[in-house]
Coordinates of C-alpha atoms in Angstrom, one line a residue:
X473 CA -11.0 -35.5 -24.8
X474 CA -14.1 -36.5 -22.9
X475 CA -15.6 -33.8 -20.7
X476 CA -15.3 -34.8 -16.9
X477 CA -17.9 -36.0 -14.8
X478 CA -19.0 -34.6 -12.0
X479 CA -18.1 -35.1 -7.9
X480 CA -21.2 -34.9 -6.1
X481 CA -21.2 -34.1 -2.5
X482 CA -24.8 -35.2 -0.6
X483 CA -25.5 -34.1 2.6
X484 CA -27.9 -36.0 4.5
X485 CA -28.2 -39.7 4.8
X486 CA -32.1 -40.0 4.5
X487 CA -33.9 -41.6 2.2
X488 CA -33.5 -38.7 -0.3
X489 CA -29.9 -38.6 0.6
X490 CA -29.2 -42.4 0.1
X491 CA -31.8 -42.3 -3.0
X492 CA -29.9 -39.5 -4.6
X493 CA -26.2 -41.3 -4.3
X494 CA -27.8 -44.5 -5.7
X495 CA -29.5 -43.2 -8.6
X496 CA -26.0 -41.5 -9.3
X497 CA -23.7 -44.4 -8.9
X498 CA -26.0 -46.0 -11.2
X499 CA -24.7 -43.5 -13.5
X500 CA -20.7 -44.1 -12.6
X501 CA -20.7 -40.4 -10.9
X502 CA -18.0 -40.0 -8.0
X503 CA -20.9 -39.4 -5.1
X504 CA -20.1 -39.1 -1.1
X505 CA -22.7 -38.7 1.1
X506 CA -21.9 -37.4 4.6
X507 CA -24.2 -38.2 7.3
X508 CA -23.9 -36.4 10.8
X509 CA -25.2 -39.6 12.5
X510 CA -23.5 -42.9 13.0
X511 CA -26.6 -45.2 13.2
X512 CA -28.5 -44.4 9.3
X513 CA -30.8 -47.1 10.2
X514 CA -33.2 -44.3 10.8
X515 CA -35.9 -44.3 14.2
X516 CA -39.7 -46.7 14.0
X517 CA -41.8 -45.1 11.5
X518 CA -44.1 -45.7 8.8
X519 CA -44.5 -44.3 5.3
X520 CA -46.8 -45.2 2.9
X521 CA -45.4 -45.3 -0.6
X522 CA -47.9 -44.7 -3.5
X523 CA -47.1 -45.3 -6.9
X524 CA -45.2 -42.4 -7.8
X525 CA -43.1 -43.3 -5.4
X526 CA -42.6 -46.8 -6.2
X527 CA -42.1 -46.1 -9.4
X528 CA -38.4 -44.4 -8.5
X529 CA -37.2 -47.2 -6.7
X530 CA -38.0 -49.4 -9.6
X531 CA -35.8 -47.1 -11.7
X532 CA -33.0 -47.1 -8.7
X533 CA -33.4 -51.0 -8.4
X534 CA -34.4 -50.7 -5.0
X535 CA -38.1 -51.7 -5.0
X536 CA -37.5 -55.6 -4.9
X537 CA -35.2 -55.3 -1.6
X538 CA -38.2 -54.7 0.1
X539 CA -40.5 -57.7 -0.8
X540 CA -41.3 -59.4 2.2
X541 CA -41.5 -56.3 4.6
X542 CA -43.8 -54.1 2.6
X543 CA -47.3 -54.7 2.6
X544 CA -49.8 -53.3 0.1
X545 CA -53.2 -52.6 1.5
X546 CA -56.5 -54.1 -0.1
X547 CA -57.7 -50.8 0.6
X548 CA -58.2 -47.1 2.4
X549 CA -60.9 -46.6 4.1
X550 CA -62.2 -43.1 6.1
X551 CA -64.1 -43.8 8.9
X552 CA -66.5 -41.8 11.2
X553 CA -64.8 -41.1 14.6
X554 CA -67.4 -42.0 16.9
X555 CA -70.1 -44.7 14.8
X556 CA -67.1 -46.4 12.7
X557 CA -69.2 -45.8 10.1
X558 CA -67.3 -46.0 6.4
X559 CA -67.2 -42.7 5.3
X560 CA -65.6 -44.4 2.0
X561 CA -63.3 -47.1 0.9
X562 CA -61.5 -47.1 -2.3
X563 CA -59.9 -50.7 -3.5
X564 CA -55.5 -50.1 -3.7
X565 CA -55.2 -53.9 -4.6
X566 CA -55.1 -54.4 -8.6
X567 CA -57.4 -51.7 -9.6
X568 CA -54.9 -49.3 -8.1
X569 CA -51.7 -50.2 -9.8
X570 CA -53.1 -51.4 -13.0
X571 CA -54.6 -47.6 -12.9
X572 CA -51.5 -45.8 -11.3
X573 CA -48.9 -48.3 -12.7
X574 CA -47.1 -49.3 -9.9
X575 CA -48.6 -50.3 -6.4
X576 CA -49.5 -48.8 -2.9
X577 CA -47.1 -50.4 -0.3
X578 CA -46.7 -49.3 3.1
X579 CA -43.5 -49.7 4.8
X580 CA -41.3 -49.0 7.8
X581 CA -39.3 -45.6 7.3
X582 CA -36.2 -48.4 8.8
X583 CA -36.6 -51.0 6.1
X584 CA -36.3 -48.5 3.3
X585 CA -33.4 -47.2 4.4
X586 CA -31.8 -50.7 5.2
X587 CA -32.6 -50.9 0.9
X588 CA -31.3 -48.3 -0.5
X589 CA -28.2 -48.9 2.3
X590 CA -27.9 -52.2 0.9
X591 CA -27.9 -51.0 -2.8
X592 CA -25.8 -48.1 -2.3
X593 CA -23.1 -49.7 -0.5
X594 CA -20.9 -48.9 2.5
X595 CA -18.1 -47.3 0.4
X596 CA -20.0 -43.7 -0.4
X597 CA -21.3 -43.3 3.0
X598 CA -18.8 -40.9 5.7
X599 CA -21.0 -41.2 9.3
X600 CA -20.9 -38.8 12.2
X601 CA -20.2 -36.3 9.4
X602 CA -22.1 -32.7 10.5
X603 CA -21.7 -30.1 7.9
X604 CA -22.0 -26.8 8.6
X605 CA -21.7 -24.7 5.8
X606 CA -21.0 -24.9 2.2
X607 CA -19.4 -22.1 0.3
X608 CA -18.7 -22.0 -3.6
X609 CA -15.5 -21.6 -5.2
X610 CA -14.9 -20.2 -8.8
X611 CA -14.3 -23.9 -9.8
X612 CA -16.4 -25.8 -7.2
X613 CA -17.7 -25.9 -3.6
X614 CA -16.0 -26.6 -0.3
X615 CA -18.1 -28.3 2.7
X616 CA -17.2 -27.8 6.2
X617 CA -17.7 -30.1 8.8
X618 CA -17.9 -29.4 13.0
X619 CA -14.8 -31.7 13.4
X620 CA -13.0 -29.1 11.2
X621 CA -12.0 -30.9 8.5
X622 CA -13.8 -30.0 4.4
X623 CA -14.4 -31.7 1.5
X624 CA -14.4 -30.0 -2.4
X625 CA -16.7 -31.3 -4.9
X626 CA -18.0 -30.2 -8.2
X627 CA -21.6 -29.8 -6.6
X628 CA -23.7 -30.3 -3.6
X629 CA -26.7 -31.7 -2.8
X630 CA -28.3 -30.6 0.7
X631 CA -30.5 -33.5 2.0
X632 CA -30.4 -32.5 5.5
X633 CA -33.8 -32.2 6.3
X634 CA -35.9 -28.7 7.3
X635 CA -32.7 -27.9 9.8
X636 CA -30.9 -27.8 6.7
X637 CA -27.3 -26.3 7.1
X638 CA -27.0 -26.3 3.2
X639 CA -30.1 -23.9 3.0
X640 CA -28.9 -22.1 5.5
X641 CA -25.6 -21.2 3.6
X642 CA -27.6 -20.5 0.4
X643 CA -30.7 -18.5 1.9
X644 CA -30.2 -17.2 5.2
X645 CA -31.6 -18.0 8.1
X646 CA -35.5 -18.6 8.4
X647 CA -38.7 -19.5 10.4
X648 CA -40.1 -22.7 10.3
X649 CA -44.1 -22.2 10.5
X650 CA -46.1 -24.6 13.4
X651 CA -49.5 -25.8 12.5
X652 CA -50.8 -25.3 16.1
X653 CA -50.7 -29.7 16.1
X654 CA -49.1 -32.2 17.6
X655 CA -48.6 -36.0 16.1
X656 CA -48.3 -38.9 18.2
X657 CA -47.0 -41.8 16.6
X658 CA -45.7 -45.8 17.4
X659 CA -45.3 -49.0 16.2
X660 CA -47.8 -51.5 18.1
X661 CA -47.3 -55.7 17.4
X662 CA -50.2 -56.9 15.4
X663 CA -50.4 -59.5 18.3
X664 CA -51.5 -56.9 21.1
X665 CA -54.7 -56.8 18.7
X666 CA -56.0 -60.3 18.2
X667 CA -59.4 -59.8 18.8
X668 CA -60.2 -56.7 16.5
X669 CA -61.9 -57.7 13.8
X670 CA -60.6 -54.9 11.7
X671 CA -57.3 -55.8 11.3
X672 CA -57.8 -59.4 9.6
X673 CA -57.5 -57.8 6.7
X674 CA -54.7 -55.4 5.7
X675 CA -56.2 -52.2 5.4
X676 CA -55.0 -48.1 5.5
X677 CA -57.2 -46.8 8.1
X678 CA -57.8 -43.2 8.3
X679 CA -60.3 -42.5 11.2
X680 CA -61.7 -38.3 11.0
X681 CA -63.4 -36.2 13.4
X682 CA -63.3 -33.0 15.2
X683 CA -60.1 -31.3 15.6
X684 CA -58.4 -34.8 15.4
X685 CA -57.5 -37.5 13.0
X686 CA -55.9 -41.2 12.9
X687 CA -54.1 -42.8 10.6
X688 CA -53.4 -46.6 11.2
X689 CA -52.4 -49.2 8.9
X690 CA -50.0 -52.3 8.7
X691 CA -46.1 -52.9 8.5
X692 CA -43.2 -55.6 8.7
X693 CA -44.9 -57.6 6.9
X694 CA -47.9 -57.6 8.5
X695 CA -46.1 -58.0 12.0
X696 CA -46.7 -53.9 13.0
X697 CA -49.7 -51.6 12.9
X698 CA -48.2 -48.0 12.3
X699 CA -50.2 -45.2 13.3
X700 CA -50.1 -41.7 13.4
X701 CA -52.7 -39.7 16.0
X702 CA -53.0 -35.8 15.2
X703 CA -54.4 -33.5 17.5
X704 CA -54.7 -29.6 19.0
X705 CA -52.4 -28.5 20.9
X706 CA -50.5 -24.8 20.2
X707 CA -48.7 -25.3 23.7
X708 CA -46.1 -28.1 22.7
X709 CA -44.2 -26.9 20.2
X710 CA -40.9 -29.6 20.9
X711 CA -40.0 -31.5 17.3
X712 CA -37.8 -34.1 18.3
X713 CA -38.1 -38.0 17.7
X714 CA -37.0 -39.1 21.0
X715 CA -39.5 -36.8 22.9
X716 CA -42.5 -39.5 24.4
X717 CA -45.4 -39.1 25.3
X718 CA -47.6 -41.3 27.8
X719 CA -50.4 -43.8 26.2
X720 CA -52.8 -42.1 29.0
X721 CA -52.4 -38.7 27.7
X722 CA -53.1 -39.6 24.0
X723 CA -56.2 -41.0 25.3
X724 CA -57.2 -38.5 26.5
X725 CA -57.4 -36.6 23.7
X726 CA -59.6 -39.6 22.2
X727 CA -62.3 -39.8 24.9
X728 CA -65.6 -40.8 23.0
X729 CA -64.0 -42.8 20.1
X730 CA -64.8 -45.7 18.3
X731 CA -63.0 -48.6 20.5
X732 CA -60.9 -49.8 17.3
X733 CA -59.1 -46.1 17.9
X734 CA -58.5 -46.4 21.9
X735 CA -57.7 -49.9 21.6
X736 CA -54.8 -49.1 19.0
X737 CA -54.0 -46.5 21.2
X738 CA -53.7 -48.0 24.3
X739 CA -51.6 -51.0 22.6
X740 CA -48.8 -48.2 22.5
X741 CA -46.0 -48.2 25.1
X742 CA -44.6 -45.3 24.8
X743 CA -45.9 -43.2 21.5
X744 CA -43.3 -40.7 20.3
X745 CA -45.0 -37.2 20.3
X746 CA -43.9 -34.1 18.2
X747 CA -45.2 -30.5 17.3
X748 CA -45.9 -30.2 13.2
X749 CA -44.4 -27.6 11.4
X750 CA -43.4 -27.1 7.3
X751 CA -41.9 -23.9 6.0
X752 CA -42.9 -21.7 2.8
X753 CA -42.1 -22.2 0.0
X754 CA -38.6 -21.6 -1.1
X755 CA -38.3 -18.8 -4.1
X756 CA -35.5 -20.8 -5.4
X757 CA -33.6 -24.0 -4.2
X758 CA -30.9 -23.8 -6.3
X759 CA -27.5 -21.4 -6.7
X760 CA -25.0 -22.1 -9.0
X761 CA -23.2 -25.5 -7.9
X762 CA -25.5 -26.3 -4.6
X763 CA -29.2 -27.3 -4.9
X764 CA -31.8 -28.2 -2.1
X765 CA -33.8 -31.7 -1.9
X766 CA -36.8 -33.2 0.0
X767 CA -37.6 -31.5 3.2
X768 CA -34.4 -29.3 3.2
X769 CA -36.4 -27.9 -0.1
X770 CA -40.2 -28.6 0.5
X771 CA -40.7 -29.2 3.9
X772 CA -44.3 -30.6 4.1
X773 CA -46.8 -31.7 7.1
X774 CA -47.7 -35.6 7.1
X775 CA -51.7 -34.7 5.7
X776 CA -51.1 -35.6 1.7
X777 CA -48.8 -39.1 2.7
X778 CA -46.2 -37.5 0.4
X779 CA -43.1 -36.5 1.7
X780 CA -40.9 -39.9 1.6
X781 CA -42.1 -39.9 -2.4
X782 CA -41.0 -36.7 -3.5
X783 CA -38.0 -37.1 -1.8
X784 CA -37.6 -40.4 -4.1
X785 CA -39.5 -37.9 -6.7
X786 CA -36.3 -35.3 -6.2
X787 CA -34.1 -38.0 -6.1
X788 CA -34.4 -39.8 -9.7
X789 CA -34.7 -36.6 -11.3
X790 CA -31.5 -35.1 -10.0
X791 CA -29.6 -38.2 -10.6
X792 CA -30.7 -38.4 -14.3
X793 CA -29.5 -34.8 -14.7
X794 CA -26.3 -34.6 -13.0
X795 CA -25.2 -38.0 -14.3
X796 CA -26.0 -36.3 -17.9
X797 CA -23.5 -33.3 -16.7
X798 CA -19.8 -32.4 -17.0
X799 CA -18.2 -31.1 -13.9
X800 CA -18.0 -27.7 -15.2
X801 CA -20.6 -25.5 -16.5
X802 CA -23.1 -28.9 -16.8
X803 CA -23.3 -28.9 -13.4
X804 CA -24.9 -25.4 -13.0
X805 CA -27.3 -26.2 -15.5
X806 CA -28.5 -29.7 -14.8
X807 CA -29.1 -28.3 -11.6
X808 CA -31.0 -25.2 -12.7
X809 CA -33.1 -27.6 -14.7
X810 CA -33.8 -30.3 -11.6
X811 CA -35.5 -27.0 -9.5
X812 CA -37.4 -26.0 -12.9
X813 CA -38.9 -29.6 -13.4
X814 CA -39.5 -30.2 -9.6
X815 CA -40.5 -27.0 -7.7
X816 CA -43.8 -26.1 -9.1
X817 CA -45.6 -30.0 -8.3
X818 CA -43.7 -29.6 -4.5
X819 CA -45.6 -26.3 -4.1
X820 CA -48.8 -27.8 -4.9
X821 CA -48.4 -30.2 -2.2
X822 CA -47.0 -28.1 0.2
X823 CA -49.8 -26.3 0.4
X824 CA -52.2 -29.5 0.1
X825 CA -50.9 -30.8 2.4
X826 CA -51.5 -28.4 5.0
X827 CA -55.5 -27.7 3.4
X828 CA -55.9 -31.8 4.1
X829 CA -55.6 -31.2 8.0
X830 CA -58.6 -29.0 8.0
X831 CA -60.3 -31.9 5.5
X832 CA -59.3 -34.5 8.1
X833 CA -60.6 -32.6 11.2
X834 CA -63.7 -31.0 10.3
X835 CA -66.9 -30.9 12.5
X836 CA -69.6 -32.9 12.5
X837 CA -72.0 -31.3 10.3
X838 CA -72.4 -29.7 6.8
X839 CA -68.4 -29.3 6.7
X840 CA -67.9 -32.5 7.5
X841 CA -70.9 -33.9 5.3
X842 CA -69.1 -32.0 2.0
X843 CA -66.1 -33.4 2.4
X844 CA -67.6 -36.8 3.0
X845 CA -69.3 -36.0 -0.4
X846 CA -65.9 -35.6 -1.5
X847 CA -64.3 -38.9 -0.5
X848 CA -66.1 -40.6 -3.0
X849 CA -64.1 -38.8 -5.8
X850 CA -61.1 -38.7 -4.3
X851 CA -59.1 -41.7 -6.9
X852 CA -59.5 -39.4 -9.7
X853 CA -59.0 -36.2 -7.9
X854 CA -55.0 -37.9 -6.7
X855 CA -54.4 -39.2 -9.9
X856 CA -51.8 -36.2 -10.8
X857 CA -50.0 -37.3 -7.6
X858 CA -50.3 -41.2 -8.1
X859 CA -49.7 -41.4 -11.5
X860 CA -47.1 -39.0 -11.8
X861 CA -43.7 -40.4 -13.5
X862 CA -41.2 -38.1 -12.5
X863 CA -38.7 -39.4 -15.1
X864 CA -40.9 -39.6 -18.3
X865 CA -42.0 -35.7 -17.1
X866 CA -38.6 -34.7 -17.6
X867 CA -38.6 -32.0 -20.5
X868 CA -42.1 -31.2 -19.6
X869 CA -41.8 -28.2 -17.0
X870 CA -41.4 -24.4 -18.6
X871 CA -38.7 -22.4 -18.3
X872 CA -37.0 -21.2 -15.8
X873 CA -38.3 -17.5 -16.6
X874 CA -41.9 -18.5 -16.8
X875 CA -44.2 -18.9 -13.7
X876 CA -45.4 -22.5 -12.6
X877 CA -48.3 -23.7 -14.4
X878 CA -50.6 -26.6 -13.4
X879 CA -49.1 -28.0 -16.4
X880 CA -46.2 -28.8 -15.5
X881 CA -46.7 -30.8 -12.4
X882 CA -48.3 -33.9 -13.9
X883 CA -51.8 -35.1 -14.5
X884 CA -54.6 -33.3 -13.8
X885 CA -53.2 -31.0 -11.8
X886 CA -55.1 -28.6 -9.7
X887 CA -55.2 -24.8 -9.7
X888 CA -56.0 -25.3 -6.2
X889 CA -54.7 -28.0 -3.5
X890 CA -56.9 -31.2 -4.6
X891 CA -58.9 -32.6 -1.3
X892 CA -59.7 -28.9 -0.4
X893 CA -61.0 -27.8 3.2
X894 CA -59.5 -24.6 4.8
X895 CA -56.1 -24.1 5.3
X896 CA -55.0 -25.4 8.6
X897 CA -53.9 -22.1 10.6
X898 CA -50.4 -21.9 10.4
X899 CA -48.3 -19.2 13.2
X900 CA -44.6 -18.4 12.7
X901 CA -43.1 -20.4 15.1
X902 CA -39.7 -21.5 16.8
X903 CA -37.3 -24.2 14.7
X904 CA -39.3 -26.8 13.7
X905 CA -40.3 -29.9 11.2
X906 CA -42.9 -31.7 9.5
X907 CA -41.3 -34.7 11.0
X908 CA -38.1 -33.9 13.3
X909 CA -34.6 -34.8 12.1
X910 CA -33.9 -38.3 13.4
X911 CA -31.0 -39.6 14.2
X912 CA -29.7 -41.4 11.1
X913 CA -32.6 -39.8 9.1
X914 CA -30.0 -36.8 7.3
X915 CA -33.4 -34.7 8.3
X916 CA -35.7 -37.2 6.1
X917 CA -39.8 -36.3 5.6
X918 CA -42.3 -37.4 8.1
X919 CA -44.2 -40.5 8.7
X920 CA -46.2 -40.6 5.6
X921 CA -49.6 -42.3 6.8
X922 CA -52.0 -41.2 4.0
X923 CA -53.4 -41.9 0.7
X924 CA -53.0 -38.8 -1.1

């Protein structure tokens, strides 16, 4: 008699969520994901999806939904803050993919959700669904919900962002660390900005200077610039995605900018502001029948454009395994292998990511002229994040008893976090996210604005 296959329970209808319960369906496993919100359309946002990412929603059939509102940059370029001198540019038309294998798109965080909605299907989706704990049986686990009623399923999958209620029942209760930052972010209509001669061309824009950075570059089809303004500021420490903040106080904190920057700016009606925060890395994201994924597992600041991508990273690999699993002892093990294959490459970029924001902001000066140096290099230095294929790298990780390895997180992997700088300073602070849990968002990753 054939072994069982598994129930999976997800919780969180993100895009790791949404990409998890696709990649299983694909795989005729029984999945339910249970969303807290009711809208899963997810708030205005952009996320840049490199090829490592694009490369999952090819294998969850998703990556063609979103032809016509992705747009793939001819190029990245750094500039200087005040001359808009190019600092470097580095070609992510055809050279790109036909290195990487797949190409750089930027999209809004809305439009791939609407995708892997439209893939998945209404039927596996429960809205206004909050869990609130999850506790393990000696068969299963049981979810509980605020509205008091539970679910049992052979394993769970928490996707519910760094608020995570999943990690909470697994680990305790911990501190989510603030990077002394705050991001500022909107959606402006290409047609506010006719007459910048930039933007005829569709480029990723990453402006540096001291103590700040921008990240600008085109959605919708060409139709919306997304950017992302990062800047000082230990003093707010509010995460939330409906918190605004006023166009005349984010200029302020651009006073002596190159007018391409204050011109984006000021197109902005009402730019959504929120502190930055990650957490440490987890020791483990996994106990017997529940496992962690994307930010509930590897919270991350915005600085490495990366969060969105190993979400979809997580999400193919988990699906593979679990679809390969019975419901009983299989289960335990395909997920004891998903945090052995995917943990040691999300610590490296973790910690990456929070090196790039002192990369991004350095002073004008010797610092600043190193890293400059730097930029120049910086293709080959990302090709173990770009050309990473998280499904052919399955089988490639160590054991669970040995220690991470640079070995087993892809190409050219670096002892040390790739773009380098010093580490941003980081302060224990109060509940907090790289990006804050949106409404519809199950707790999904950050606006993901750069190249790396």
């Amino acid at each position: 008699m054939p072994a069982r296959r598994p129930r999976v329970a997800v919780v969180g209808g993100g895009i790791g969520g949404l990409a998890t319960a696709v990649g299983l369906r694909q795989q005729d496993v029984d999945v339910t994901v249970h969303e807290q919100a009711e809208d899963t359309t997810g708030r205005g946002a952009g996320i840049a999806l490199g090829a490592n990412g694009h490369r999952a929603l090819r294998a969850l059939g998703v990556a063609t939904r979103l032809d016509g509102s992705a747009v793939a940059p001819l190029r990245a370029e750094f500039r200087h803050w005040r001359t808009g001198r190019t600092l470097a540019a580095h070609a992510l038309a055809g050279t790109y993919a036909q290195r990487f294998g797949a190409p750089f798109l930027t999209v809004e965080r809305a439009a791939l959700q609407r995708a892997l909605l439209a893939e998945l299907g209404p039927g596996p989706l429960r809205r206004g669904a909050r869990c609130t704990a999850v506790e393990q049986t000696g068969h299963g686990v049981v979810l509980r919900f605020e509205d008091g009623t539970e679910t049992e399923a052979d394993a769970a999958v928490g996707a519910d962002g760094i608020h995570s209620a999943v990690r909470h029942s697994l680990f305790g209760p911990d501190r989510a660390v603030f990077s002394g930052t705050s991001g500022y972010r909107a959606l402006v209509p290409l047609e506010r900005l006719r007459g910048r001669p930039e933007l005829r061309e569709d480029v990723l824009w990453l402006w540096l200077g001291p103590g700040r950075h921008v990240i600008a570059y085109p959605v919708a089809g060409g139709t919306l610039l997304n950017f992302l303004a990062v800047v000082p500021d230990r003093d707010w420490t509010v995460e939330s995605w409906s918190t605004e903040g006023t166009t005349g106080e984010l200029l302020g904190h651009f006073e002596g900018w190159h007018p391409f920057v204050t011109d984006v700016l000021a197109a902005a009606d009402r730019p959504g502001r929120w502190a930055l925060y990650d957490r440490e890395p987890l020791r483990h994201w996994t106990r017997g029948r529940v496992t962690l994924l994307g930010d509930a597992a590897h919270a991350m600041l915005p600085h490495h454009g990366q969060g969105a991508n190993q979400c979809l990273e997580d999400a193919v690999v988990l699906a593979r395994l679990l679809g390969g699993a019975s419901a009983g002892r299989g289960v335990v093990e395909a997920l004891r292998r998903y945090e052995v294959e995917r943990r040691p490459r999300t610590r490296l970029l973790q910690a990456g990511s929070r090196r790039n924001a002192g990369c991004f902001q350095a002073p004008d000066g010797p610092e600043a002229d190193a890293r400059d140096a730097r930029l120049a290099g910086l293709p080959e230095d990302l090709a173990w994040i770009h050309g990473h294929d998280a499904l052919a790298a399955l089988g490639t990780a160590p054991p669970a008893t040995s220690p991470p390895t640079p070995a087993a997180v892809g190409r050219r992997a670096p002892q040390a976090p790739e773009f380098g700088g010093p580490a941003a300073p980081h302060a224990p602070g109060p509940e907090g996210s790289a990006a804050p849990d949106a409404p519809g968002t199950g707790g999904a990753t950050a606006p993901e604005p750069t190249l790396s």
